[in-house]
GROMACS .gro file of C-alpha atoms in nm:
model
  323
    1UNK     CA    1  -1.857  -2.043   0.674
    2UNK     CA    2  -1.691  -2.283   0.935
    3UNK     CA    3  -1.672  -2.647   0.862
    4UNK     CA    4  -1.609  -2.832   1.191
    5UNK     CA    5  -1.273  -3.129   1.157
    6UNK     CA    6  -1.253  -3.418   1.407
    7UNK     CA    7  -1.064  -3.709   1.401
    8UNK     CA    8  -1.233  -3.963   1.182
    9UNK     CA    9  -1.523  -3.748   1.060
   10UNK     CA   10  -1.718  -3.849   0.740
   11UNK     CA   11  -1.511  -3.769   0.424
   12UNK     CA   12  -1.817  -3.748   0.281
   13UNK     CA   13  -1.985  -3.488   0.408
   14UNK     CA   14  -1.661  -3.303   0.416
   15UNK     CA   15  -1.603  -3.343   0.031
   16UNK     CA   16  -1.939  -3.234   0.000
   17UNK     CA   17  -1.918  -2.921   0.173
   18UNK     CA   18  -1.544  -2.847  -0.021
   19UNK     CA   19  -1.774  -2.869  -0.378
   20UNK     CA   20  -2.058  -2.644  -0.268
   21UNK     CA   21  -1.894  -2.395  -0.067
   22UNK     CA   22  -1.523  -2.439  -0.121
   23UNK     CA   23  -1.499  -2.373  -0.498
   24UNK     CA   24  -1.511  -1.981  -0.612
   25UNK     CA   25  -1.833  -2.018  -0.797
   26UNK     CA   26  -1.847  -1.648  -0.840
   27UNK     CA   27  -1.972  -1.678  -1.190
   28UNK     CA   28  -2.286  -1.803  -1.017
   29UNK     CA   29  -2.287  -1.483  -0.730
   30UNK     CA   30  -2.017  -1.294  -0.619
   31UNK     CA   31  -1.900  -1.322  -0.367
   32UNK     CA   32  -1.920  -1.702  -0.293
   33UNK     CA   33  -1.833  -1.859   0.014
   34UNK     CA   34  -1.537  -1.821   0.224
   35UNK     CA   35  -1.482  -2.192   0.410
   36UNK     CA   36  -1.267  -2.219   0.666
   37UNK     CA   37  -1.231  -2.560   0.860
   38UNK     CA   38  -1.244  -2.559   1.218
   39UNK     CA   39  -0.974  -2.801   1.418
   40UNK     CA   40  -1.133  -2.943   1.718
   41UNK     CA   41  -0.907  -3.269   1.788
   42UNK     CA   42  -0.590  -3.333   1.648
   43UNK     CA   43  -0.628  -3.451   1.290
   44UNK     CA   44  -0.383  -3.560   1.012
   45UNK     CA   45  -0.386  -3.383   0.713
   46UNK     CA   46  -0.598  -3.426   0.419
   47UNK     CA   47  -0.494  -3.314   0.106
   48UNK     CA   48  -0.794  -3.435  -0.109
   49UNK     CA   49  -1.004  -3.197   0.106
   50UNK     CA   50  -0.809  -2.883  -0.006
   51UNK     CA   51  -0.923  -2.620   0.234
   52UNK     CA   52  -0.590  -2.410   0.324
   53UNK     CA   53  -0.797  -2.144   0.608
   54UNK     CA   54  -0.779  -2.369   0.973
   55UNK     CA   55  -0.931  -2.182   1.286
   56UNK     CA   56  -1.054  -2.330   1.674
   57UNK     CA   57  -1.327  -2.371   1.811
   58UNK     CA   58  -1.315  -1.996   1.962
   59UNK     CA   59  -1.331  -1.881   1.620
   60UNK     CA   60  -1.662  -2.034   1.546
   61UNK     CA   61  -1.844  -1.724   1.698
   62UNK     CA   62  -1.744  -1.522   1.410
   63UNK     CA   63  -1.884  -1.758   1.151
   64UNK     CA   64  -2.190  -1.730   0.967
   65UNK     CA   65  -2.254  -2.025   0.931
   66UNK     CA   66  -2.102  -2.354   1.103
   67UNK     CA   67  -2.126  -2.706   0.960
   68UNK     CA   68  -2.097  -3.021   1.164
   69UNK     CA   69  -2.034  -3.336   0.972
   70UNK     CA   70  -2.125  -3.639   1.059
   71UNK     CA   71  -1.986  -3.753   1.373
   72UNK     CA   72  -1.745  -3.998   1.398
   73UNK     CA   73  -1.850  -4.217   1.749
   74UNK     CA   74  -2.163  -4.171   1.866
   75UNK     CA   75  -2.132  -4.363   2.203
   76UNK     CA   76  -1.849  -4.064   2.360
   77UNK     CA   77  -1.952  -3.700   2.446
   78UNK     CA   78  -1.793  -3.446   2.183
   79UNK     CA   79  -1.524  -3.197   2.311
   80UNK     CA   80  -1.647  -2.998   2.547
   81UNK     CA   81  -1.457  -2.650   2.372
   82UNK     CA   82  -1.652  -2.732   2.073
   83UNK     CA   83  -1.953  -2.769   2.238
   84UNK     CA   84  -1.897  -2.445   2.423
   85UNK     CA   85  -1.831  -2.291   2.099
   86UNK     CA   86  -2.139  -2.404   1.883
   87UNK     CA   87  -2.371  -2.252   2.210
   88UNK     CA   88  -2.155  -1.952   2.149
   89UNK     CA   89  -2.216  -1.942   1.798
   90UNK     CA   90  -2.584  -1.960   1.806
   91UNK     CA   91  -2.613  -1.691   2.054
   92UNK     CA   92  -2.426  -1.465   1.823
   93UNK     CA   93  -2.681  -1.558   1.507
   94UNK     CA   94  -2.496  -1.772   1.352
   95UNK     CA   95  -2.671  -2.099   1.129
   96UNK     CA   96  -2.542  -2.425   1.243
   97UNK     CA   97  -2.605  -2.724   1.024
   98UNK     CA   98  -2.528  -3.092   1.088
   99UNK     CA   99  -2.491  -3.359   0.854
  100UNK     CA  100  -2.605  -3.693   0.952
  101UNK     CA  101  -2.480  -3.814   1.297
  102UNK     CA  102  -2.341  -3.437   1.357
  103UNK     CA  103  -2.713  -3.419   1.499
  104UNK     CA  104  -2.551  -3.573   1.863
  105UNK     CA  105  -2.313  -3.282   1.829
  106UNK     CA  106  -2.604  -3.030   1.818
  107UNK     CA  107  -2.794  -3.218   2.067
  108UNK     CA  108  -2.537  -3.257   2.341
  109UNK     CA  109  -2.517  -2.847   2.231
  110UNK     CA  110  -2.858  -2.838   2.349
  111UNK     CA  111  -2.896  -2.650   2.034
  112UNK     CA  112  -3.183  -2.907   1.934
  113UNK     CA  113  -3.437  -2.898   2.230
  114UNK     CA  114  -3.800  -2.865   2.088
  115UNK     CA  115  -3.661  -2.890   1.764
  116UNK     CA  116  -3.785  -3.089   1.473
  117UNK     CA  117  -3.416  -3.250   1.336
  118UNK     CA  118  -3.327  -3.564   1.128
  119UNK     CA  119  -3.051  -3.791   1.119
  120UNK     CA  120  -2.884  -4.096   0.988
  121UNK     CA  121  -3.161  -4.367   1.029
  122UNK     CA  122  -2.921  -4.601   1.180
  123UNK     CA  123  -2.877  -4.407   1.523
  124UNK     CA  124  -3.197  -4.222   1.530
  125UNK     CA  125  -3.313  -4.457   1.813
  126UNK     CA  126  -3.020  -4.420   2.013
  127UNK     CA  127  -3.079  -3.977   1.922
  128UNK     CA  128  -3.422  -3.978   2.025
  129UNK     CA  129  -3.335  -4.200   2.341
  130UNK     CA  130  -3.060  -4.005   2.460
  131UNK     CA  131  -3.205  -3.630   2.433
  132UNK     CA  132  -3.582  -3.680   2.446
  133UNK     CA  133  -3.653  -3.318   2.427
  134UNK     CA  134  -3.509  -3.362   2.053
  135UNK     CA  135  -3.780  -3.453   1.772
  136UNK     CA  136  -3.653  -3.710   1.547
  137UNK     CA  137  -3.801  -3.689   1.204
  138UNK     CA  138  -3.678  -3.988   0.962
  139UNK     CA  139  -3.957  -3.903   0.634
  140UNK     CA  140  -3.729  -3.603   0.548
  141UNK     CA  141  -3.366  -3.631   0.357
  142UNK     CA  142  -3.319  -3.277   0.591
  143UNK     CA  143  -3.511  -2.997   0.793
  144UNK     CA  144  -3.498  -2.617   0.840
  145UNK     CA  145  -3.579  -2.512   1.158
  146UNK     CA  146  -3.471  -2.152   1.051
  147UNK     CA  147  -3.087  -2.095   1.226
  148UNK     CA  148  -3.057  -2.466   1.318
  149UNK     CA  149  -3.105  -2.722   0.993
  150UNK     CA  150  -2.991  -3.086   0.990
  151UNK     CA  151  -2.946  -3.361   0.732
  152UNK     CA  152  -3.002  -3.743   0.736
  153UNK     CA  153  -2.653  -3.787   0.558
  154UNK     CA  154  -2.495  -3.920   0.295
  155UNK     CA  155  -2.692  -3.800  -0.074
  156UNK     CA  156  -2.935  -3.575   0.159
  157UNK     CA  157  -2.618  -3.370   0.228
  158UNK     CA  158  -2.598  -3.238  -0.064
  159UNK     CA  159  -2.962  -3.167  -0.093
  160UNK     CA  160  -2.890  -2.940   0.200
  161UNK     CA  161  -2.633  -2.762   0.133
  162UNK     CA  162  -2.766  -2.653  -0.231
  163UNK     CA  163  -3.109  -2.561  -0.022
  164UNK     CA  164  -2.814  -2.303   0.206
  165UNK     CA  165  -2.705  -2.188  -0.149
  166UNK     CA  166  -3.121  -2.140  -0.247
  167UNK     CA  167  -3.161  -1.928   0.098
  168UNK     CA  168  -2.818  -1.716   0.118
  169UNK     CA  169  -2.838  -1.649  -0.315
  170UNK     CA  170  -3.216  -1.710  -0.479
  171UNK     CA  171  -3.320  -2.037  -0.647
  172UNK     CA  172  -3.192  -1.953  -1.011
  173UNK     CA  173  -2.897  -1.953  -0.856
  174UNK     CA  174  -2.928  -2.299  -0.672
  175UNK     CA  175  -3.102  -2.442  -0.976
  176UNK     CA  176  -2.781  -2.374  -1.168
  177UNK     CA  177  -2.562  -2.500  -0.916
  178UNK     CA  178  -2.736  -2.816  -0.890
  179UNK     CA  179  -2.740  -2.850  -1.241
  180UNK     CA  180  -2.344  -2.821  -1.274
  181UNK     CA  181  -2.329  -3.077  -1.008
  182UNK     CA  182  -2.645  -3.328  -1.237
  183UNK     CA  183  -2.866  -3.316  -0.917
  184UNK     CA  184  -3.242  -3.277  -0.865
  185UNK     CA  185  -3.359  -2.923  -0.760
  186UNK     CA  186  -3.705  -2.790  -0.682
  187UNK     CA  187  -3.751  -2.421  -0.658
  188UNK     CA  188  -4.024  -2.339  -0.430
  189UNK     CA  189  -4.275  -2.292  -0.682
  190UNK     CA  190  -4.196  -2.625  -0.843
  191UNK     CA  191  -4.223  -2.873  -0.525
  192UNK     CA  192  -4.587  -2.961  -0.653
  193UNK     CA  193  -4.525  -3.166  -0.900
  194UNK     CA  194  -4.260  -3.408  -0.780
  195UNK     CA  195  -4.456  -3.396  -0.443
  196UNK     CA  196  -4.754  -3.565  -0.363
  197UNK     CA  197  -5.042  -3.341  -0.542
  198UNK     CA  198  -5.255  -3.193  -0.317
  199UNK     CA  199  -5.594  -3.395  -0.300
  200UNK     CA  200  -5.953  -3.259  -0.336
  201UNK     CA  201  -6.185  -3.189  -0.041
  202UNK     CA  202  -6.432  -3.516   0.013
  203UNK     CA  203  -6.741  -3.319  -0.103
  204UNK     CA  204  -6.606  -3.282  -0.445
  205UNK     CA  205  -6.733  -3.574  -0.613
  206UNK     CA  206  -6.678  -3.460  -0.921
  207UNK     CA  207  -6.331  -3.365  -0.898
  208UNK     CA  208  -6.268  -3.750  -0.731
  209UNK     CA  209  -6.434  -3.915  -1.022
  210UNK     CA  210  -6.225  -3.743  -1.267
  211UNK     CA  211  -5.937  -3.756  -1.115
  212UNK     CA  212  -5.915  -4.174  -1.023
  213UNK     CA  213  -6.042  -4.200  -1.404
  214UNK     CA  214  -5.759  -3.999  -1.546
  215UNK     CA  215  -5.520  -4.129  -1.301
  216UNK     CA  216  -5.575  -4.436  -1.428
  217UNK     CA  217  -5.533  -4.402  -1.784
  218UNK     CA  218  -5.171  -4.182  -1.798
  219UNK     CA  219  -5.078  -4.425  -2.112
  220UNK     CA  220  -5.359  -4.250  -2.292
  221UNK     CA  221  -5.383  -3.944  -2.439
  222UNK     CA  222  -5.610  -3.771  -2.182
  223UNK     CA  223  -5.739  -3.428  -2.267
  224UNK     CA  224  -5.913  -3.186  -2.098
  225UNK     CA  225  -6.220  -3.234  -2.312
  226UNK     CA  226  -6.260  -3.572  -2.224
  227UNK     CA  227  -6.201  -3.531  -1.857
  228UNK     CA  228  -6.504  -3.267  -1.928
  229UNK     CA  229  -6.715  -3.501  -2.069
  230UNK     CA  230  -6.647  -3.784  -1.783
  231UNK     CA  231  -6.782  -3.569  -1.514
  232UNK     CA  232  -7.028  -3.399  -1.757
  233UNK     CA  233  -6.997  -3.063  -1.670
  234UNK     CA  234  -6.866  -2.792  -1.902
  235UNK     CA  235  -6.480  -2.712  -1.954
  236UNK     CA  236  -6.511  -2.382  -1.700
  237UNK     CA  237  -6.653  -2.570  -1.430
  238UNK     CA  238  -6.417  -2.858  -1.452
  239UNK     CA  239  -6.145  -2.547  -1.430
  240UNK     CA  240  -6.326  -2.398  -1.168
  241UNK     CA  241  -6.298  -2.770  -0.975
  242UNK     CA  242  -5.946  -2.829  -1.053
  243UNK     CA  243  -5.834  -2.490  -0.887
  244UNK     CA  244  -6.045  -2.546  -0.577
  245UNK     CA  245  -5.927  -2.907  -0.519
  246UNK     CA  246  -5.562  -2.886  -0.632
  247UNK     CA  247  -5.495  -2.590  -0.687
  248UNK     CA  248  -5.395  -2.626  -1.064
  249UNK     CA  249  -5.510  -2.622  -1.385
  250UNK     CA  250  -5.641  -2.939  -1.535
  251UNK     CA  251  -5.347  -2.959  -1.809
  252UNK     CA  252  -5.116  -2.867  -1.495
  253UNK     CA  253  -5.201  -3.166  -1.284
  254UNK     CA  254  -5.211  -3.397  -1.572
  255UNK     CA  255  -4.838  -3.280  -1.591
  256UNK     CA  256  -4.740  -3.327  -1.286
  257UNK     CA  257  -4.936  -3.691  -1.258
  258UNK     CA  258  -4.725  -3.808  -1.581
  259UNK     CA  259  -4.390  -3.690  -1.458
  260UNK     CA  260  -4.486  -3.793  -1.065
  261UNK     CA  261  -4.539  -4.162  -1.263
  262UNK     CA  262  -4.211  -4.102  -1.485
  263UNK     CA  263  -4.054  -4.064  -1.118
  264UNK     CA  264  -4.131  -4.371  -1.003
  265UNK     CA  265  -4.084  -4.558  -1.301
  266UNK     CA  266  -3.751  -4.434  -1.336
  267UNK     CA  267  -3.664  -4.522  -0.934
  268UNK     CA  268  -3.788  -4.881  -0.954
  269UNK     CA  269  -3.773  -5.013  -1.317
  270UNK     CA  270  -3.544  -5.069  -1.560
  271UNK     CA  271  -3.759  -4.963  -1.822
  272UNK     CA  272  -3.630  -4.695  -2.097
  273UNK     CA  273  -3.693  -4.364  -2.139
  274UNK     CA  274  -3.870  -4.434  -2.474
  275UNK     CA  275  -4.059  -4.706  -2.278
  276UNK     CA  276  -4.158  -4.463  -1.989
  277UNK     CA  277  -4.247  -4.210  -2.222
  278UNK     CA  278  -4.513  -4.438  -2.364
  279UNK     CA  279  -4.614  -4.569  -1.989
  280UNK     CA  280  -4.694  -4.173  -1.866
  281UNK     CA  281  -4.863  -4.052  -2.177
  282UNK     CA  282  -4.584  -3.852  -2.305
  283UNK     CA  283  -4.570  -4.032  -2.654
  284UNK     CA  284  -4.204  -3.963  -2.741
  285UNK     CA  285  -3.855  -3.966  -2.551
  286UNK     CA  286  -3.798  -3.611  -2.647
  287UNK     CA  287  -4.141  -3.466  -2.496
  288UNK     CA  288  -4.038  -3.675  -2.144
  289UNK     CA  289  -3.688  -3.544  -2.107
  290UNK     CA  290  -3.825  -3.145  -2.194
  291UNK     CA  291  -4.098  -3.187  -1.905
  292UNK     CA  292  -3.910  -3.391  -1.676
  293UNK     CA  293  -3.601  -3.176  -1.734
  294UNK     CA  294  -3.825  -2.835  -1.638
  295UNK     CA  295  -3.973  -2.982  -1.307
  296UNK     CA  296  -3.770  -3.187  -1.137
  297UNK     CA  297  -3.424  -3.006  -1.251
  298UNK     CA  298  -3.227  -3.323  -1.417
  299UNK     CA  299  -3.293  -3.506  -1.721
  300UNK     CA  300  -3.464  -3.833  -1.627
  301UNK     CA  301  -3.138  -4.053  -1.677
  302UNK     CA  302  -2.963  -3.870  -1.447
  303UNK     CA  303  -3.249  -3.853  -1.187
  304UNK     CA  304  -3.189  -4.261  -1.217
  305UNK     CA  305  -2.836  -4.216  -1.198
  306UNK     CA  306  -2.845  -4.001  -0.896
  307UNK     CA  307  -3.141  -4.190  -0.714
  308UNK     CA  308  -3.037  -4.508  -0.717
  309UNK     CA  309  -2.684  -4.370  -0.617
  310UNK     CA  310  -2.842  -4.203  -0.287
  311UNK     CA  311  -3.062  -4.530  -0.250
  312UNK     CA  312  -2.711  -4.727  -0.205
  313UNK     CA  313  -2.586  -4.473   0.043
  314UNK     CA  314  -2.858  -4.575   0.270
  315UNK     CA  315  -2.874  -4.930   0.284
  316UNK     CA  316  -2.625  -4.923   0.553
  317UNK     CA  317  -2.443  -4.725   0.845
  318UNK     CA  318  -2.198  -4.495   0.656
  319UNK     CA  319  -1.860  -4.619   0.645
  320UNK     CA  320  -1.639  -4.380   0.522
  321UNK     CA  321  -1.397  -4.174   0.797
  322UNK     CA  322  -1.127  -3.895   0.697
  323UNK     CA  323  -0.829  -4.009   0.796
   0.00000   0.00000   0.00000
């Protein structure tokens, strides 16, 4: 795995891709990553970065994988060896990935043409403007377009790079990773419930009644019975509705509803964890943290802790260089 150095790159992104791929995590799958960092310009060194391998640009076609970081000064044209070298690189199969503005990289690569990519929402006009073959996609912390995958920056970085780890190693794998590092993490058969739910087909009345009358009593202790009884049909054929129309059971999406809630309770109050527990129908602190803990990977303080950290990161252009 190649991690691309320039002059003034993002630290962040760098540090980022030191902790995933950097550390020997063979405990977690051997073997782990080999990083090597790619020199394109003249840089000073870095010692907080701590990756001892250095190659060129040339060397990028024997990579696996290449990582751009976010780069530096969008208004110049990147090296044209490096550019030469990431073409090269795809050709041969290997996976590039950007991080935030290392989408211009990519693009003046021509690596993004007809592609689906996001970026740092700060120059994702200027992007879009300047290649207008490239699909600019802000409603997405990062997208997999198979061997080319790119990253909005900043927190959504990391998300990323521990989807790489899901895709090269299995999502138990990931899952543990992110856990070590107290991040989110949805395996594939998880993304329901901190997602949007899916919603039931107009015609099903009966399903829509139910649903905007439990959805709006998740303080209450709902039960299946009584969502039964409200749209009078029998236990079975409330089943039967719930797997057409969401494609769960009715206990399931009930779940998913209270932690979806503890979610955004936890993003924009200040409210406790005993007080959220209450709000979502849980009843106790300890019955919140098990669920929440299961589906969304993180106990719920640290899903505050860790939202409202990436939430910061975007308020602004990123700041921080390498120097």
């Amino acid at each position: 795995m190649a991690l691309v150095f320039s002059a003034g790159i993002s630290s962040l992104e760098i540090a980022a891709a030191r902790e995933i791929f950097g550390v020997a995590r063979t405990y977690l799958a051997d073997p782990w990553y080999e990083l090597v960092a790619c020199v394109s310009e003249t840089v000073r060194s870095c010692d907080a970065c701590r990756i001892d391998r250095l190659c060129g640009p040339e060397q990028l076609v024997d990579a696996h994988t290449v990582i751009v970081p976010g780069w530096p000064d969008v208004t110049r044209e990147p090296p044209a060896d490096l550019v030469n070298a990431l073409r090269d690189a795809h050709t041969a199969g290997a996976r590039i990935v950007s991080a935030d503005t290392g989408a211009f990289v990519l693009a003046a690569a021509g690596l993004l043409d007809g592609r689906r990519v996001t970026t740092h929402w700060a120059h994702a006009d200027l992007l879009a403007a300047r290649y207008p073959r490239v699909h600019v996609d802000l409603d997405t912390p990062y997208v997999d377009e198979g061997g080319v995958l790119t990253s909005a920056g900043g927190a959504a970085t990391l998300d990323l790079f521990v989807h790489l780890v899901r895709c090269d190693h299995g999502a138990a794998v990931a899952k543990a990773l992110a856990h070590h590092l107290v991040m989110p993490f949805q395996a594939a058969d998880e993304q329901v419930p901190a997602a949007a739910s899916p919603e039931p087909g107009p015609d099903d009345r009966v399903l829509t009644d139910v649903l905007s009358w439990a959805a709006e009593r998740m303080d209450q202790q709902v039960t299946v019975e009584d969502m039964a009884q409200q749209a009078n049909v029998s236990r079975r054929t409330l089943a039967r509705h719930f797997r057409a129309g969401t494609g769960m059971a009715p206990l399931q999406w009930l779940l998913a509803q209270r932690v979806q809630l503890a979610q955004r309770l936890l993003e924009t109050t200040h409210l406790s964890v005993e007080q959220i527990a209450t709000q979502t129908g849980m009843g106790t602190a300890a019955t919140l943290r098990r669920h929440f803990s299961r589906i969304v990977g993180v106990p719920p303080d640290s899903y505050r802790r860790w939202f409202r950290g990436r939430d910061r990161g975007r308020e602004g252009p990123a700041s921080l260089t390498w120097r």
